[in-house]
mmCIF file with all atom_site columns, C-alpha atoms in Angstrom:
data_model
loop_
_atom_site.group_PDB
_atom_site.id
_atom_site.type_symbol
_atom_site.label_atom_id
_atom_site.label_alt_id
_atom_site.label_comp_id
_atom_site.label_asym_id
_atom_site.label_entity_id
_atom_site.label_seq_id
_atom_site.pdbx_PDB_ins_code
_atom_site.Cartn_x
_atom_site.Cartn_y
_atom_site.Cartn_z
_atom_site.occupancy
_atom_site.B_iso_or_equiv
_atom_site.pdbx_formal_charge
_atom_site.auth_seq_id
_atom_site.auth_comp_id
_atom_site.auth_asym_id
_atom_site.auth_atom_id
_atom_site.pdbx_PDB_model_num
ATOM 1  C CA . ASN A 1 1  ? 7.147   2.349   -9.259  1.00 0.00 ? 22 ASN A CA 1
ATOM 2  C CA . ILE A 1 2  ? 9.397   1.785   -6.684  1.00 0.00 ? 23 ILE A CA 1
ATOM 3  C CA . GLN A 1 3  ? 10.698  -1.561  -5.264  1.00 0.00 ? 24 GLN A CA 1
ATOM 4  C CA . LEU A 1 4  ? 10.896  -2.362  -1.654  1.00 0.00 ? 25 LEU A CA 1
ATOM 5  C CA . LYS A 1 5  ? 13.361  -5.058  -0.100  1.00 0.00 ? 26 LYS A CA 1
ATOM 6  C CA . ALA A 1 6  ? 11.321  -7.628  2.155   1.00 0.00 ? 27 ALA A CA 1
ATOM 7  C CA . GLY A 1 7  ? 11.065  -6.145  5.718   1.00 0.00 ? 28 GLY A CA 1
ATOM 8  C CA . ASP A 1 8  ? 8.483   -3.975  8.069   1.00 0.00 ? 29 ASP A CA 1
ATOM 9  C CA . TYR A 1 9  ? 7.016   -1.070  6.618   1.00 0.00 ? 30 TYR A CA 1
ATOM 10 C CA . ARG A 1 10 ? 4.639   1.730   7.914   1.00 0.00 ? 31 ARG A CA 1
ATOM 11 C CA . MET A 1 11 ? 2.423   3.148   5.193   1.00 0.00 ? 32 MET A CA 1
ATOM 12 C CA . SER A 1 12 ? 1.070   6.578   5.343   1.00 0.00 ? 33 SER A CA 1
ATOM 13 C CA . VAL A 1 13 ? -1.133  8.292   2.432   1.00 0.00 ? 34 VAL A CA 1
ATOM 14 C CA . ASN A 1 14 ? -1.460  11.969  1.711   1.00 0.00 ? 35 ASN A CA 1
ATOM 15 C CA . GLY A 1 15 ? -3.554  12.782  -1.334  1.00 0.00 ? 36 GLY A CA 1
ATOM 16 C CA . ASN A 1 16 ? -2.640  10.755  -4.157  1.00 0.00 ? 37 ASN A CA 1
ATOM 17 C CA . LYS A 1 17 ? 1.036   9.950   -2.738  1.00 0.00 ? 38 LYS A CA 1
ATOM 18 C CA . ALA A 1 18 ? 1.540   6.637   -0.266  1.00 0.00 ? 39 ALA A CA 1
ATOM 19 C CA . THR A 1 19 ? 4.943   6.861   1.745   1.00 0.00 ? 40 THR A CA 1
ATOM 20 C CA . PHE A 1 20 ? 6.490   3.941   2.628   1.00 0.00 ? 41 PHE A CA 1
ATOM 21 C CA . THR A 1 21 ? 8.992   4.054   5.912   1.00 0.00 ? 42 THR A CA 1
ATOM 22 C CA . ASP A 1 22 ? 11.241  1.286   6.924   1.00 0.00 ? 43 ASP A CA 1
ATOM 23 C CA . VAL A 1 23 ? 10.971  0.592   10.342  1.00 0.00 ? 44 VAL A CA 1
ATOM 24 C CA . SER A 1 24 ? 14.602  -0.571  11.159  1.00 0.00 ? 45 SER A CA 1
ATOM 25 C CA . THR A 1 25 ? 16.173  2.207   9.080   1.00 0.00 ? 46 THR A CA 1
ATOM 26 C CA . LEU A 1 26 ? 13.663  5.036   8.927   1.00 0.00 ? 47 LEU A CA 1
ATOM 27 C CA . LYS A 1 27 ? 14.448  5.052   5.058   1.00 0.00 ? 48 LYS A CA 1
ATOM 28 C CA . SER A 1 28 ? 11.542  6.630   2.833   1.00 0.00 ? 49 SER A CA 1
ATOM 29 C CA . PHE A 1 29 ? 10.205  5.884   -0.289  1.00 0.00 ? 50 PHE A CA 1
ATOM 30 C CA . THR A 1 30 ? 7.260   7.701   -2.076  1.00 0.00 ? 51 THR A CA 1
ATOM 31 C CA . THR A 1 31 ? 4.917   6.529   -5.016  1.00 0.00 ? 52 THR A CA 1
ATOM 32 C CA . ASP A 1 32 ? 1.791   7.778   -6.718  1.00 0.00 ? 53 ASP A CA 1
ATOM 33 C CA . VAL A 1 33 ? -1.695  5.912   -5.482  1.00 0.00 ? 54 VAL A CA 1
ATOM 34 C CA . LYS A 1 34 ? -5.497  6.262   -6.137  1.00 0.00 ? 55 LYS A CA 1
ATOM 35 C CA . VAL A 1 35 ? -7.342  6.230   -2.902  1.00 0.00 ? 56 VAL A CA 1
ATOM 36 C CA . GLU A 1 36 ? -10.998 4.747   -3.462  1.00 0.00 ? 57 GLU A CA 1
ATOM 37 C CA . ASN A 1 37 ? -13.529 5.075   -1.005  1.00 0.00 ? 58 ASN A CA 1
ATOM 38 C CA . THR A 1 38 ? -15.947 1.858   -1.631  1.00 0.00 ? 59 THR A CA 1
ATOM 39 C CA . ASP A 1 39 ? -19.165 0.999   -0.524  1.00 0.00 ? 60 ASP A CA 1
ATOM 40 C CA . THR A 1 40 ? -18.144 -2.146  1.899   1.00 0.00 ? 61 THR A CA 1
ATOM 41 C CA . LYS A 1 41 ? -16.127 -1.730  4.952   1.00 0.00 ? 62 LYS A CA 1
ATOM 42 C CA . PHE A 1 42 ? -13.096 -4.167  4.999   1.00 0.00 ? 63 PHE A CA 1
ATOM 43 C CA . ASP A 1 43 ? -12.895 -6.402  8.092   1.00 0.00 ? 64 ASP A CA 1
ATOM 44 C CA . GLU A 1 44 ? -9.114  -6.882  7.651   1.00 0.00 ? 65 GLU A CA 1
ATOM 45 C CA . THR A 1 45 ? -6.146  -5.434  6.195   1.00 0.00 ? 66 THR A CA 1
ATOM 46 C CA . LYS A 1 46 ? -5.433  -7.173  2.856   1.00 0.00 ? 67 LYS A CA 1
ATOM 47 C CA . ILE A 1 47 ? -2.817  -6.972  0.267   1.00 0.00 ? 68 ILE A CA 1
ATOM 48 C CA . ASN A 1 48 ? -3.865  -7.999  -3.203  1.00 0.00 ? 69 ASN A CA 1
ATOM 49 C CA . SER A 1 49 ? -0.810  -8.628  -5.511  1.00 0.00 ? 70 SER A CA 1
ATOM 50 C CA . THR A 1 50 ? 0.635   -10.514 -8.701  1.00 0.00 ? 71 THR A CA 1
ATOM 51 C CA . SER A 1 51 ? 3.670   -12.039 -9.510  1.00 0.00 ? 72 SER A CA 1
ATOM 52 C CA . ASN A 1 52 ? 5.982   -10.668 -12.380 1.00 0.00 ? 73 ASN A CA 1
ATOM 53 C CA . GLY A 1 53 ? 9.182   -11.732 -13.354 1.00 0.00 ? 74 GLY A CA 1
ATOM 54 C CA . GLY A 1 54 ? 10.038  -13.357 -9.992  1.00 0.00 ? 75 GLY A CA 1
ATOM 55 C CA . ALA A 1 55 ? 8.941   -9.907  -8.362  1.00 0.00 ? 76 ALA A CA 1
ATOM 56 C CA . THR A 1 56 ? 5.944   -9.695  -6.161  1.00 0.00 ? 77 THR A CA 1
ATOM 57 C CA . VAL A 1 57 ? 3.738   -6.394  -7.632  1.00 0.00 ? 78 VAL A CA 1
ATOM 58 C CA . VAL A 1 58 ? 1.511   -4.993  -5.123  1.00 0.00 ? 79 VAL A CA 1
ATOM 59 C CA . LYS A 1 59 ? -1.922  -3.853  -6.807  1.00 0.00 ? 80 LYS A CA 1
ATOM 60 C CA . ASP A 1 60 ? -4.125  -2.830  -3.823  1.00 0.00 ? 81 ASP A CA 1
ATOM 61 C CA . ILE A 1 61 ? -4.189  -2.325  -0.123  1.00 0.00 ? 82 ILE A CA 1
ATOM 62 C CA . GLU A 1 62 ? -7.534  -2.790  1.654   1.00 0.00 ? 83 GLU A CA 1
ATOM 63 C CA . ILE A 1 63 ? -7.721  -0.885  5.049   1.00 0.00 ? 84 ILE A CA 1
ATOM 64 C CA . GLY A 1 64 ? -9.168  -2.865  7.688   1.00 0.00 ? 85 GLY A CA 1
ATOM 65 C CA . GLY A 1 65 ? -11.838 -1.146  9.649   1.00 0.00 ? 86 GLY A CA 1
ATOM 66 C CA . SER A 1 66 ? -12.318 1.465   6.909   1.00 0.00 ? 87 SER A CA 1
ATOM 67 C CA . LYS A 1 67 ? -13.951 1.603   2.953   1.00 0.00 ? 88 LYS A CA 1
ATOM 68 C CA . ILE A 1 68 ? -10.623 2.746   1.934   1.00 0.00 ? 89 ILE A CA 1
ATOM 69 C CA . LYS A 1 69 ? -8.720  0.972   -1.001  1.00 0.00 ? 90 LYS A CA 1
ATOM 70 C CA . VAL A 1 70 ? -5.562  2.331   -2.128  1.00 0.00 ? 91 VAL A CA 1
ATOM 71 C CA . ASP A 1 71 ? -4.724  1.548   -5.719  1.00 0.00 ? 92 ASP A CA 1
ATOM 72 C CA . PHE A 1 72 ? -1.227  1.121   -6.836  1.00 0.00 ? 93 PHE A CA 1
#
């Protein structure tokens, strides 16, 4: 698991790895993920998260315009 500071990030996925790049500093962080192909196309990009001890924990990201869901 990785912990990111609040900010703007670009995410790229390669196999079972997701890389988050801070758009301001260009510093990158990589973590393991599971990529799922769902039956339904997502209308918009959506981040599903929970709160754990005051921190926001990302559970998954649904990629808008695709059938791809990235599980953390």
